[in-house]
Coordinates of C-alpha atoms in Angstrom, one line a residue:
Chain A
M9 CA 56.2 -58.8 4.4
Q10 CA 53.2 -59.8 6.4
Q11 CA 52.2 -62.7 4.1
V12 CA 53.5 -66.1 5.0
Q13 CA 55.4 -68.1 2.4
S14 CA 52.6 -70.7 1.9
G15 CA 50.4 -67.9 0.5
E16 CA 48.1 -67.6 3.5
V17 CA 47.3 -64.1 4.9
S18 CA 48.5 -63.3 8.4
P19 CA 45.7 -63.0 11.1
S20 CA 46.3 -59.2 11.6
V21 CA 46.0 -58.4 7.9
R22 CA 42.9 -60.6 7.6
R23 CA 41.2 -58.9 10.5
R24 CA 41.9 -55.5 8.9
L25 CA 40.7 -56.6 5.5
R26 CA 37.6 -58.1 7.1
N27 CA 36.9 -54.8 8.9
K28 CA 37.3 -52.8 5.7
G29 CA 34.9 -55.1 3.8
S30 CA 32.3 -54.9 6.5
A31 CA 32.6 -51.1 6.5
I32 CA 31.8 -51.0 2.7
A33 CA 29.0 -53.5 3.2
E34 CA 27.6 -51.4 6.0
F35 CA 27.9 -48.1 4.2
A36 CA 24.9 -48.6 1.9
P37 CA 22.3 -49.5 4.7
A38 CA 23.9 -46.9 6.9
L39 CA 23.5 -44.3 4.2
C40 CA 19.9 -45.5 3.7
I41 CA 19.1 -45.2 7.4
L42 CA 20.8 -41.8 7.5
I43 CA 18.8 -40.5 4.6
C44 CA 15.5 -42.1 5.4
G45 CA 15.7 -41.9 9.2
V46 CA 17.4 -38.6 9.7
M47 CA 17.9 -36.5 6.5
L48 CA 14.4 -36.8 5.0
P49 CA 12.5 -36.3 8.2
L50 CA 14.7 -33.3 8.9
L51 CA 14.1 -32.0 5.4
D52 CA 10.4 -32.7 5.9
L53 CA 10.3 -30.8 9.2
G54 CA 12.6 -28.1 7.8
F55 CA 9.9 -27.1 5.3
I56 CA 7.5 -26.1 8.1
P57 CA 9.4 -23.1 9.4
I58 CA 10.2 -22.0 5.8
R59 CA 6.6 -22.2 4.9
Y60 CA 5.6 -20.5 8.1
A61 CA 7.9 -17.6 7.2
V62 CA 6.4 -17.4 3.7
A63 CA 2.8 -17.4 5.2
Y64 CA 3.8 -14.7 7.8
V65 CA 5.3 -12.5 5.1
M66 CA 2.3 -12.9 2.8
V67 CA -0.3 -12.3 5.5
N68 CA 1.6 -9.2 6.6
S69 CA 1.8 -8.0 3.0
K70 CA -2.0 -8.7 2.6
I71 CA -2.9 -6.7 5.7
N72 CA -0.7 -3.8 4.6
Q73 CA -2.5 -3.8 1.3
L74 CA -6.0 -4.0 2.8
A75 CA -5.2 -1.1 5.2
L76 CA -4.9 1.2 2.2
A77 CA -8.6 0.4 1.2
K78 CA -11.0 3.3 1.0
S79 CA -13.4 1.9 3.6
A80 CA -13.4 -1.0 6.1
G81 CA -16.2 -2.6 4.0
N82 CA -14.0 -2.4 0.9
A83 CA -11.2 -4.1 2.8
R84 CA -13.5 -6.9 3.8
Q85 CA -14.8 -7.2 0.3
A86 CA -11.3 -7.3 -1.1
L87 CA -10.3 -10.0 1.4
E88 CA -13.3 -12.1 0.5
W89 CA -13.3 -11.7 -3.2
D90 CA -9.6 -11.8 -3.9
S91 CA -8.7 -15.5 -3.8
G92 CA -5.3 -14.8 -5.5
W93 CA -3.3 -14.6 -2.2
K94 CA -4.9 -17.8 -1.0
A95 CA -4.0 -19.6 -4.3
R96 CA -0.4 -18.3 -4.0
L97 CA -0.3 -19.6 -0.4
A98 CA -1.8 -22.9 -1.5
G99 CA 1.0 -23.1 -4.2
C100 CA 3.5 -23.0 -1.3
G101 CA 1.7 -25.8 0.6
I102 CA -0.2 -23.5 2.9
Q103 CA -4.0 -23.8 3.1
V104 CA -6.0 -20.8 4.4
K105 CA -8.8 -22.4 6.4
K106 CA -10.3 -19.2 7.9
S107 CA -9.5 -15.5 7.7
D108 CA -11.2 -12.5 9.4
L109 CA -10.7 -8.8 9.6
S110 CA -11.1 -6.6 12.7
I111 CA -10.6 -2.9 13.5
V112 CA -8.5 -2.4 16.6
V113 CA -8.9 0.9 18.3
T114 CA -6.3 1.7 20.9
D115 CA -7.3 4.4 23.4
R116 CA -5.2 6.7 25.6
S117 CA -5.0 4.1 28.4
N118 CA -3.6 1.6 25.8
Q119 CA -6.7 -0.4 26.0
Q120 CA -7.6 -2.2 22.8
H121 CA -11.2 -2.3 21.5
R122 CA -11.8 -4.8 18.8
F123 CA -14.7 -4.5 16.2
R124 CA -15.6 -6.6 13.2
A125 CA -14.4 -4.7 10.2
G126 CA -16.9 -3.8 7.4
Q127 CA -20.0 -3.7 9.7
K128 CA -21.6 -0.3 9.3
G129 CA -21.7 1.8 12.5
V130 CA -20.0 -0.9 14.7
I131 CA -17.5 1.5 16.3
P132 CA -19.2 3.7 19.0
G133 CA -19.1 7.5 18.6
D134 CA -16.6 8.0 21.4
L135 CA -14.1 5.8 19.7
L136 CA -14.3 7.6 16.3
P137 CA -12.0 10.3 15.0
N138 CA -12.6 13.6 16.7
P139 CA -11.6 17.0 15.5
D140 CA -11.4 18.4 19.0
P141 CA -7.7 18.9 19.7
E142 CA -8.3 18.5 23.5
K143 CA -9.6 15.0 23.1
P144 CA -7.0 12.2 23.0
R145 CA -5.9 10.9 19.6
L146 CA -6.8 7.2 19.1
V147 CA -4.9 4.7 17.0
Y148 CA -6.8 2.7 14.4
R149 CA -5.4 -0.5 13.1
L150 CA -6.7 -3.2 10.8
E151 CA -6.1 -6.8 12.0
I152 CA -6.2 -10.0 10.1
S153 CA -6.6 -13.3 11.9
T154 CA -5.9 -16.4 9.8
S155 CA -6.1 -20.1 10.5
L156 CA -3.7 -21.9 8.3
E157 CA -2.6 -25.5 7.7
I158 CA 1.1 -25.8 6.8
S159 CA 2.1 -29.0 5.1
P160 CA 5.4 -30.6 5.5
L161 CA 7.3 -31.6 2.3
F162 CA 5.8 -35.1 2.3
T163 CA 2.2 -35.6 3.2
M164 CA 0.2 -38.8 3.5
R165 CA -3.5 -39.4 3.2
G166 CA -5.6 -39.9 6.3
Q167 CA -4.4 -39.4 9.8
G168 CA -0.7 -38.7 10.1
V169 CA 1.8 -37.2 12.4
P170 CA 1.4 -33.4 12.2
G171 CA 4.5 -31.8 10.9
L172 CA 5.9 -35.1 9.5
T173 CA 3.2 -36.6 7.3
S174 CA 0.2 -34.3 7.8
P175 CA -0.3 -30.5 7.9
V176 CA 0.3 -28.5 11.1
P177 CA -2.5 -26.1 12.0
V178 CA -1.2 -22.6 12.9
G179 CA -2.7 -19.2 13.4
I180 CA -1.2 -16.0 12.2
T181 CA -2.4 -12.5 13.2
A182 CA -1.1 -9.4 11.6
L183 CA -1.8 -5.7 12.1
A184 CA -1.4 -2.6 9.9
N185 CA -2.2 1.0 10.6
W186 CA -5.5 2.1 9.0
E187 CA -4.8 4.9 6.6
N188 CA -8.0 6.6 5.5
L189 CA -9.6 8.4 8.5
A190 CA -11.8 10.5 6.3
G191 CA -15.6 10.4 6.2
D192 CA -18.1 9.6 3.5
P193 CA -20.1 12.8 2.8
E194 CA -22.9 10.6 1.3
T195 CA -23.6 8.7 4.5
G196 CA -22.0 11.1 7.0
E197 CA -20.1 8.1 8.4
F198 CA -16.4 7.6 8.7
Y199 CA -15.0 5.2 6.1
I200 CA -13.5 3.1 9.0
N201 CA -17.0 2.5 10.3
E202 CA -18.6 1.5 7.0
Chain B
M7 CA 52.3 -50.1 0.5
I8 CA 48.8 -51.4 -0.3
P9 CA 47.0 -50.5 3.0
S10 CA 48.2 -46.9 2.9
I11 CA 47.0 -46.4 -0.7
E12 CA 43.6 -47.8 0.2
K13 CA 43.5 -45.4 3.2
N14 CA 44.3 -42.5 1.0
R15 CA 41.6 -43.5 -1.5
S16 CA 39.0 -43.6 1.3
R17 CA 40.1 -40.2 2.5
G18 CA 39.7 -38.9 -1.0
N19 CA 36.1 -40.1 -1.2
I20 CA 35.1 -38.4 2.0
L21 CA 36.8 -35.3 0.8
I22 CA 34.8 -35.3 -2.4
L23 CA 31.5 -36.0 -0.5
T24 CA 32.2 -33.3 2.0
S25 CA 33.1 -30.7 -0.6
L26 CA 30.0 -31.7 -2.6
L27 CA 27.9 -31.3 0.5
A28 CA 29.6 -28.1 1.4
W29 CA 29.0 -26.7 -2.1
L30 CA 25.3 -27.7 -1.9
I31 CA 25.0 -26.0 1.4
V32 CA 26.8 -22.9 0.1
I33 CA 24.6 -22.7 -3.0
G34 CA 21.5 -23.2 -0.8
L35 CA 22.6 -20.4 1.5
V36 CA 23.4 -18.1 -1.4
V37 CA 20.0 -18.7 -3.0
G38 CA 18.3 -18.2 0.3
M39 CA 20.2 -15.0 1.1
S40 CA 19.6 -13.7 -2.4
F41 CA 15.8 -14.1 -2.0
A42 CA 16.0 -12.6 1.5
S43 CA 18.0 -9.6 0.1
L44 CA 15.6 -9.2 -2.8
F45 CA 12.7 -9.1 -0.4
A46 CA 14.5 -6.6 1.8
I47 CA 15.2 -4.4 -1.2
Q48 CA 11.6 -4.6 -2.3
L49 CA 10.5 -3.6 1.2
A50 CA 13.0 -0.7 1.4
A51 CA 11.9 0.5 -2.1
Q52 CA 8.3 0.4 -1.1
S53 CA 8.9 2.2 2.1
M54 CA 10.9 4.8 0.2
A55 CA 8.1 5.2 -2.4
N56 CA 5.6 5.6 0.4
E57 CA 7.7 8.4 2.0
I58 CA 8.1 10.2 -1.2
A59 CA 4.4 10.1 -2.0
M60 CA 3.5 11.3 1.4
A61 CA 6.0 14.2 1.3
A62 CA 4.6 15.3 -2.0
A63 CA 0.9 14.8 -1.0
Q64 CA 1.4 16.9 2.1
A65 CA 2.3 19.9 0.0
L66 CA -0.8 19.8 -2.2
N67 CA -3.4 21.2 0.1
D68 CA -1.0 23.0 2.5
S69 CA -3.0 25.2 4.9
D70 CA -6.2 24.2 3.1
R71 CA -5.4 26.4 0.1
E72 CA -7.2 24.1 -2.3
G73 CA -10.2 24.0 0.0
H74 CA -10.3 27.8 0.2
M75 CA -10.0 28.1 -3.6
N76 CA -12.9 25.7 -4.1
N77 CA -15.0 27.7 -1.6
L78 CA -14.0 31.1 -3.2
I79 CA -14.9 29.8 -6.7
S80 CA -18.3 28.5 -5.6
R81 CA -19.1 31.8 -3.8
N82 CA -17.9 33.9 -6.7
R83 CA -20.1 31.8 -9.0
Q84 CA -23.1 32.5 -6.7
L85 CA -22.2 36.2 -6.8
V86 CA -22.1 36.3 -10.6
F87 CA -25.4 34.4 -10.8
A88 CA -27.1 36.8 -8.2
A89 CA -25.6 39.9 -10.0
R90 CA -27.0 38.7 -13.3
E91 CA -30.4 38.2 -11.8
T92 CA -30.3 41.7 -10.3
H93 CA -29.1 43.1 -13.6
D94 CA -31.9 41.5 -15.5
L95 CA -34.5 42.6 -12.9
A96 CA -33.2 46.2 -12.9
A97 CA -33.2 46.3 -16.7
N98 CA -36.9 45.1 -16.8
E99 CA -38.4 46.8 -13.8
C100 CA -36.2 49.6 -12.7
P101 CA -34.2 51.2 -15.7
S102 CA -32.7 53.9 -13.5
L103 CA -30.7 51.3 -11.6
R104 CA -29.7 49.5 -14.7
L105 CA -26.2 51.2 -15.0
L106 CA -25.4 50.5 -11.3
A107 CA -26.5 46.8 -11.8
E108 CA -24.4 46.6 -14.9
Q109 CA -21.4 47.9 -13.0
L110 CA -21.9 45.5 -10.2
L111 CA -22.3 42.6 -12.7
E112 CA -19.1 43.6 -14.5
E113 CA -17.2 43.7 -11.2
T114 CA -18.3 40.2 -10.2
R115 CA -17.4 39.0 -13.7
D116 CA -14.0 40.6 -13.4
G117 CA -13.7 38.9 -10.0
A118 CA -14.4 35.5 -11.6
R119 CA -11.7 36.1 -14.2
D120 CA -9.2 37.1 -11.5
L121 CA -10.1 34.1 -9.4
E122 CA -9.5 31.8 -12.4
R123 CA -6.1 33.4 -12.9
E124 CA -5.3 32.9 -9.2
R125 CA -6.5 29.3 -9.4
R126 CA -4.1 28.7 -12.3
N127 CA -1.3 30.2 -10.2
L128 CA -2.2 28.0 -7.3
L129 CA -2.2 25.0 -9.6
E130 CA 1.3 25.8 -10.7
V131 CA 2.5 26.5 -7.1
A132 CA 0.9 23.3 -5.8
Q133 CA 2.4 21.2 -8.6
K134 CA 5.8 22.8 -8.2
E135 CA 5.9 22.4 -4.4
A136 CA 4.7 18.8 -4.5
T137 CA 7.3 17.9 -7.1
I138 CA 10.1 19.7 -5.2
N139 CA 9.1 17.9 -1.9
G140 CA 8.9 14.5 -3.7
Q141 CA 12.2 15.2 -5.5
Q142 CA 14.0 16.2 -2.2
S143 CA 12.7 13.1 -0.4
F144 CA 13.8 11.0 -3.4
E145 CA 17.3 12.5 -3.4
R146 CA 17.7 11.9 0.3
L147 CA 16.5 8.3 0.1
K148 CA 17.6 7.0 -3.3
S149 CA 20.8 5.4 -2.2
H150 CA 19.1 3.3 0.4
T151 CA 18.5 0.5 -2.0
N152 CA 22.2 0.3 -3.2
L153 CA 23.6 -3.1 -2.2
N154 CA 26.7 -4.7 -3.4
L155 CA 27.1 -8.3 -2.3
P156 CA 29.3 -10.9 -4.1
W157 CA 26.2 -12.7 -5.3
L158 CA 23.8 -9.8 -5.7
Q159 CA 24.1 -6.2 -6.8
T160 CA 21.2 -3.7 -6.5
G161 CA 21.5 -0.2 -7.9
V162 CA 20.3 3.2 -6.8
A163 CA 16.6 3.7 -7.1
R164 CA 15.2 5.5 -10.1
M165 CA 11.9 7.5 -10.1
T166 CA 10.2 6.4 -13.3
N167 CA 6.9 8.0 -12.6
F168 CA 5.7 11.0 -10.6
S169 CA 2.2 12.0 -11.4
L170 CA -0.5 14.1 -9.8
G171 CA -4.2 13.3 -9.8
F172 CA -7.1 12.8 -7.5
V173 CA -8.8 10.0 -5.5
D174 CA -11.5 8.1 -7.4
G175 CA -14.9 8.7 -5.9
V176 CA -14.0 11.8 -3.9
E177 CA -16.1 14.8 -5.0
T178 CA -15.4 18.4 -4.2
N179 CA -15.7 20.0 -0.7
V180 CA -18.3 22.5 -1.9
A181 CA -22.0 22.1 -1.5
T182 CA -24.7 23.6 -3.7
P183 CA -26.0 27.0 -2.4
T184 CA -29.0 26.8 -0.1
G185 CA -29.9 30.5 -0.6
L186 CA -30.2 30.4 -4.4
P187 CA -32.8 27.7 -5.2
V188 CA -32.8 28.5 -8.9
L189 CA -29.1 27.9 -9.1
T190 CA -29.4 24.8 -7.0
K191 CA -32.1 23.4 -9.4
F192 CA -29.9 24.3 -12.4
D193 CA -26.9 22.5 -10.9
R194 CA -29.0 19.4 -10.1
D195 CA -30.6 19.4 -13.5
R196 CA -27.2 19.7 -15.2
G197 CA -25.9 16.9 -13.0
Y198 CA -23.2 19.2 -11.4
A199 CA -24.0 18.0 -7.9
R200 CA -24.5 14.7 -6.1
K201 CA -28.1 14.3 -5.0
K202 CA -27.5 12.8 -1.6
S203 CA -24.5 14.9 -0.3
N204 CA -25.3 18.1 -2.4
L205 CA -21.5 18.3 -3.1
Y206 CA -20.3 19.4 -6.5
R207 CA -18.8 16.6 -8.6
A208 CA -15.0 16.3 -8.8
N209 CA -13.0 18.2 -11.4
L210 CA -16.0 20.1 -12.9
N211 CA -16.2 23.3 -14.8
A212 CA -19.5 24.5 -13.4
R213 CA -20.4 27.0 -16.1
L214 CA -23.4 29.2 -15.5
P215 CA -26.4 29.4 -17.9
G216 CA -27.0 32.2 -20.4
A217 CA -24.7 35.2 -20.8
D218 CA -22.2 34.1 -18.1
A219 CA -21.5 30.7 -19.8
D220 CA -18.1 32.1 -20.9
L221 CA -16.7 32.2 -17.4
D222 CA -14.9 29.2 -15.9
F223 CA -15.6 27.9 -12.5
N224 CA -13.3 24.9 -12.0
L225 CA -13.9 22.9 -8.9
A226 CA -11.3 20.4 -7.9
S227 CA -11.7 17.0 -6.2
L228 CA -11.0 17.4 -2.5
A229 CA -12.3 15.3 0.5
A230 CA -15.0 17.2 2.4
P231 CA -14.9 17.3 6.1
V232 CA -17.3 14.9 7.8
K233 CA -18.5 15.6 11.4
A234 CA -16.1 18.6 11.3
F235 CA -13.2 16.2 10.9
A236 CA -10.9 17.0 8.0
S237 CA -9.2 14.1 6.2
Q238 CA -5.5 13.7 6.9
S239 CA -2.8 12.9 4.3
H240 CA -2.7 9.2 4.0
L241 CA -1.4 6.4 1.8
M242 CA -4.0 4.8 -0.5
S243 CA -4.5 2.0 -2.8
T244 CA -3.0 2.4 -6.3
G245 CA -6.4 1.3 -7.7
D246 CA -8.1 4.4 -6.3
F247 CA -5.7 6.9 -7.9
K248 CA -6.8 8.7 -11.0
G249 CA -4.5 10.7 -13.2
Q250 CA -6.0 14.0 -14.4
A251 CA -5.8 16.7 -17.0
I252 CA -3.4 19.4 -15.9
S253 CA -6.2 22.0 -15.6
H254 CA -7.5 20.9 -12.2
L255 CA -5.9 21.2 -8.8
P256 CA -4.4 17.9 -7.8
S257 CA -5.2 16.1 -4.5
A258 CA -3.2 12.9 -4.8
V259 CA 0.2 11.7 -5.9
K260 CA 1.5 8.5 -7.5
V261 CA 5.2 7.5 -7.4
Q262 CA 6.9 4.7 -9.1
L263 CA 10.4 3.6 -8.3
V264 CA 12.6 1.0 -10.1
V265 CA 15.6 -0.6 -8.6
S266 CA 17.9 -2.6 -10.8
V267 CA 19.0 -6.0 -9.6
A268 CA 21.9 -8.0 -11.0
T269 CA 23.9 -11.1 -10.3
K270 CA 27.3 -12.1 -11.7
I271 CA 27.3 -15.7 -10.4
G272 CA 26.9 -18.2 -13.2
A273 CA 25.0 -16.6 -16.0
Q274 CA 25.0 -12.8 -15.7
T275 CA 21.4 -11.7 -15.2
K276 CA 19.8 -8.2 -14.9
N277 CA 16.4 -7.4 -13.7
A278 CA 14.4 -4.7 -12.0
V279 CA 12.2 -4.4 -8.9
S280 CA 9.4 -2.0 -9.4
V281 CA 7.2 -0.5 -6.6
T282 CA 4.4 2.0 -6.7
A283 CA 2.9 4.1 -3.9
C284 CA 0.0 6.5 -3.9
A285 CA -0.9 9.1 -1.3
A286 CA -3.8 11.5 -0.9
G287 CA -3.3 15.0 0.3
S288 CA -5.2 16.4 3.3
G289 CA -8.9 17.2 2.8
A290 CA -10.7 20.5 3.2
M291 CA -11.2 21.8 6.6
D292 CA -14.5 22.6 8.1
D293 CA -15.5 26.2 7.3
R294 CA -16.2 26.8 11.0
I295 CA -12.7 25.7 11.9
T296 CA -11.0 27.8 9.2
Q297 CA -13.1 30.8 10.3
A298 CA -12.0 30.3 13.9
L299 CA -8.4 30.1 12.8

């Protein structure tokens, strides 16, 4: 028995009880600090990589879809007219600020030549497909460059801390092999150069 | 002992909190992994559908057989037209040559019928070979989507659609004849040929006028060479694929695969992932190249 006969509590027991009481009293603010100071900012920040991954997958999926277009002009038109993918990204907290399409031609020396897609006759003749088997085969790819703003879970109006209370600007570039290397008999031009 | 009971109670709280948190983390991970697995399955199915479509499309215009057939039909048509003109001229102006002209005309007409029979054979062969190629690729790849995880089960892929057709907007590889202006004018007036490129329109039965209107001259859609460069087999957008009546030679393939997806965690659910791929066969080769070969 640690209690003394007069009904008073011994000092060691009192100290332990006091400690326990303080632990309970401190638990609530500690939990608040833990949630507000650590958990929520971590959750807020944690959404950035998740949304980046979503944006990366969707931009890649878009370029693979555009690379199947009949002509480079059609691909550009599809990118400009189809706002569905931008709306889907916006639904995930990602705003597409700018997007552009380019044709990337890689020659034998692995040098890359970049041209604006959908501009008629922009690729010079020596970089176009050639039936001559002795001439080197070139690789044609369609490239999308996007400027995005990825929002964290919680955003505040006005100037904020990027990644915590305001969107983070990122750029995503994706490439896909251009499929249709045929020519248009009406114009005599390759579809990739239309 | 009061202190030890309180100690145990505190420990119990922590245990409950920890197990709750652990469950939340596990559920989050399972949901995340399920989505990632679904995405991976969708990618695998799409890649499989692309491969099947390409394998089938490559068989369609193998060795430029469809391009040759279109060229033969067009040349035979010109021959019949010229033979009819000669026959009519001989009958009116030189009756002694009438019999010979008639014989020549009949030979060309017989040639047109033989060619149509051969075209039908080629249609059957091309369809069969494309289907076999597609089926073989499918058999080789179909189990690639089979996944059996405790929280997600995906089945073997099923091919729900395999159809042959052509590419929207691609006309034939055959141009109107330059040596027969009357026939060229007739073709233009009837709207058989495009004005700018002079190529015959896709999937057309270019019947001749007058007594030879009973003969069939079916020209199939096939990409014409441009700057002597023949179009290669390639994947294409599903929006550009057009299914066609079975009477014309096909130049494109559409494949649809369905993969069943199920989960047994919580409520049992079953669903399916569907992917579609289209591919165009190779285009016609330049005549100069085929002659050199």
